[in-house]
mmCIF file of C-alpha atoms in Angstrom:
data_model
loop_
_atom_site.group_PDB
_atom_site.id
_atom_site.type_symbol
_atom_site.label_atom_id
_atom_site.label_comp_id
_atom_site.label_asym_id
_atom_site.label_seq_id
_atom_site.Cartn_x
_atom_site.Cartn_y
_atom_site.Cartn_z
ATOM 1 C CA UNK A 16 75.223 -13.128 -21.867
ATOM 2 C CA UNK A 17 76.318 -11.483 -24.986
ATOM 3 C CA UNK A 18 72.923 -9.660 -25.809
ATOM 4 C CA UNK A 19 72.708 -8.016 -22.176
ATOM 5 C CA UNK A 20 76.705 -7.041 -22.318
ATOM 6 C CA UNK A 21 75.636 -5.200 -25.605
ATOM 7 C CA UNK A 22 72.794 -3.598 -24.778
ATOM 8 C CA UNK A 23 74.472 -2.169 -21.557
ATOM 9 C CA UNK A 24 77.468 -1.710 -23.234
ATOM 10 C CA UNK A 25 79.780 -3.768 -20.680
ATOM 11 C CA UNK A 26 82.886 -5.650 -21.875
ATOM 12 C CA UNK A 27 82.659 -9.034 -21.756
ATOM 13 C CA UNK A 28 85.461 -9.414 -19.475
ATOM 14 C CA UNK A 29 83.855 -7.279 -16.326
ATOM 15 C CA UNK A 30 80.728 -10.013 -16.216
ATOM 16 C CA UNK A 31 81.392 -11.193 -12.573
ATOM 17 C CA UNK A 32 81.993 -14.854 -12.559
ATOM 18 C CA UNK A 33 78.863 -15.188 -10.197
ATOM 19 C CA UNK A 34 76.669 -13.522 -12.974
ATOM 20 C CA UNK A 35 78.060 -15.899 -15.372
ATOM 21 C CA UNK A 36 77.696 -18.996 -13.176
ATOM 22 C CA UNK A 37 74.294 -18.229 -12.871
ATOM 23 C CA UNK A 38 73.245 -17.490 -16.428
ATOM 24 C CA UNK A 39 75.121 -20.758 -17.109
ATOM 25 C CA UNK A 40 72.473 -22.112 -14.855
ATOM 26 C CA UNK A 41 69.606 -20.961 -16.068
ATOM 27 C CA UNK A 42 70.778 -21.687 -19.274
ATOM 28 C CA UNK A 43 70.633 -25.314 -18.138
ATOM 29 C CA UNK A 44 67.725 -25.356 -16.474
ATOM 30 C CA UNK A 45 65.777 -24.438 -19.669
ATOM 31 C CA UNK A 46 67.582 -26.661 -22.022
ATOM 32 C CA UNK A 47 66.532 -29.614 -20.098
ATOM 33 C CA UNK A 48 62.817 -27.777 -19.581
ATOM 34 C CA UNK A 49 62.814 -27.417 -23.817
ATOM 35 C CA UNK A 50 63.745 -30.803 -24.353
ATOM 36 C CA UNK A 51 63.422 -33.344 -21.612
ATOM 37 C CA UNK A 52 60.116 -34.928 -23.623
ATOM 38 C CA UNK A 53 62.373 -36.088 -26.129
ATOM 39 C CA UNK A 54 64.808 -37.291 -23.752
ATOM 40 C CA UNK A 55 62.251 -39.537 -22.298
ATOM 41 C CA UNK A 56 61.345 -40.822 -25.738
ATOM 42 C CA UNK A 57 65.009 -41.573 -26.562
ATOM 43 C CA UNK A 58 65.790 -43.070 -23.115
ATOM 44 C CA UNK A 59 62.348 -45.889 -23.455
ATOM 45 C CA UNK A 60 63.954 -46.427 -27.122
ATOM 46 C CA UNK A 61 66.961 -47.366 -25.780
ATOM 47 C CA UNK A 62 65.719 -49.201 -23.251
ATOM 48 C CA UNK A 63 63.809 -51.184 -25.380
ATOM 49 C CA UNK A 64 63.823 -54.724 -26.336
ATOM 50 C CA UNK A 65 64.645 -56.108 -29.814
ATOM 51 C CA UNK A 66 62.833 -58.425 -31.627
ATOM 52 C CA UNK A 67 59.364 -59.840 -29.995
ATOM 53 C CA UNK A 68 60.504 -58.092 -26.968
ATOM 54 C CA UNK A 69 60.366 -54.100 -28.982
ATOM 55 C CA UNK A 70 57.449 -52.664 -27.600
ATOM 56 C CA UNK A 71 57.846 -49.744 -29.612
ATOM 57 C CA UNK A 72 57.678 -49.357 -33.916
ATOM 58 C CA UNK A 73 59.326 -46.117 -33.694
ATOM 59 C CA UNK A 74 60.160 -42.633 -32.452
ATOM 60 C CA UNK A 75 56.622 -41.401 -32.978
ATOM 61 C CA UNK A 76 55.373 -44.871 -32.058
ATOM 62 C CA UNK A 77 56.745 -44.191 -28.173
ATOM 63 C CA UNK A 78 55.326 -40.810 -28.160
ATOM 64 C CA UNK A 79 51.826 -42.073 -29.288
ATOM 65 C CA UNK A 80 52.044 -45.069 -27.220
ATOM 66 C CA UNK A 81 53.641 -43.170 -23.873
ATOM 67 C CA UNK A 82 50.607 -40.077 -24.653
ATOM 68 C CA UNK A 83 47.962 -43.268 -24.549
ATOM 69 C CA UNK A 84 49.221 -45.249 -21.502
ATOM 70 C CA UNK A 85 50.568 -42.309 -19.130
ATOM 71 C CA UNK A 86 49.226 -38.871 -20.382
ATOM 72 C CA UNK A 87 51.365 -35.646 -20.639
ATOM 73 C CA UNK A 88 52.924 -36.736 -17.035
ATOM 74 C CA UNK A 89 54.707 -39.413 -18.727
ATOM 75 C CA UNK A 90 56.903 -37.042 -20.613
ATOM 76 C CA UNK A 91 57.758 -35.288 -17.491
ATOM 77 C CA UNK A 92 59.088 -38.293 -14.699
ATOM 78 C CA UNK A 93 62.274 -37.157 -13.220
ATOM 79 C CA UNK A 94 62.371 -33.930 -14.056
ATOM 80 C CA UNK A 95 62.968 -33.170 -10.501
ATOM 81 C CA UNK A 96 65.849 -34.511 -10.472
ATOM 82 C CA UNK A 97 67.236 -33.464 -13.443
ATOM 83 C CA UNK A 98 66.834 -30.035 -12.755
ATOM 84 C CA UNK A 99 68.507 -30.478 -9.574
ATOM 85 C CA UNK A 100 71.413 -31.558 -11.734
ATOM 86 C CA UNK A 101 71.580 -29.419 -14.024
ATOM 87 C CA UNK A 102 71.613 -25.968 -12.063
ATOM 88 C CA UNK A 103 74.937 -26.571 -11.025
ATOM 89 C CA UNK A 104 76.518 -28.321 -13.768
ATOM 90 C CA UNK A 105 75.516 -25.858 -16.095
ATOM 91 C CA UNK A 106 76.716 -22.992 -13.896
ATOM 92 C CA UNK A 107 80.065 -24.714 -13.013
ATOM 93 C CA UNK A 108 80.846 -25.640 -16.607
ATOM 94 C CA UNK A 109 79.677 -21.926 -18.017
ATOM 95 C CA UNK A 110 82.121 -20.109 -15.139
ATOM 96 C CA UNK A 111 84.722 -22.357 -15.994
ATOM 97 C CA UNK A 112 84.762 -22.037 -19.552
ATOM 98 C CA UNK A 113 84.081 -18.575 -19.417
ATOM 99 C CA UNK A 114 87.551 -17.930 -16.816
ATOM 100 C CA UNK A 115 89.325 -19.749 -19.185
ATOM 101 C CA UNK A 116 88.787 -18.025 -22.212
ATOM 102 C CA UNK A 117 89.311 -15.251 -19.930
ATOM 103 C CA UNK A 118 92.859 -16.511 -18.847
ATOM 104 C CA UNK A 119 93.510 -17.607 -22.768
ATOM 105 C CA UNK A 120 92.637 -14.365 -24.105
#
């Protein structure tokens, strides 16, 4: 939001909260697009079992292992959902933040 405010020369301030909302958004939507592999690595992890139970050695050791048994797919379950999520919590929390440092300021 800063680099298009600066290149058009607009104050912060007159970004209507619907434009910020929805940046907020997007901004959400491709966090969880950027990193949701890893998220499904570190949810198995902690989902797995200790001792003769652990299926997997480590980190890299769930990516090989989830790459062998499911493909690039298996990075990618529930994505759906999360995305569904995340459009507007992101957008909520950015317009709310974003009105208060408005209010604070």
């Amino acid at each position: 939001m800063n680099l298009d405010a600066a290149r058009n020369k607009i104050d912060r301030k007159d970004v209507s909260t619907p434009k910020v909302a929805l940046y907020g958004g997007l901004a959400g939507e491709a966090l969880w697009l950027s990193s949701y592999p890893f998220d499904v690595v570190k949810s198995k992890m902690q989902s797995d079992g200790f001792g003769a139970n652990q299926r997997f050695a480590s980190m890299r050791d769930c990516f090989a292992k989830t790459w062998a048994q499911e493909g690039m797919g298996g990075f990618w379950k529930g994505i759906g959902p999360t995305l569904l999520r995340a459009m507007p919590v992101s957008a909520g929390t950015f317009a709310v933040v974003e009105m208060t440092m408005r209010l604070i300021s």
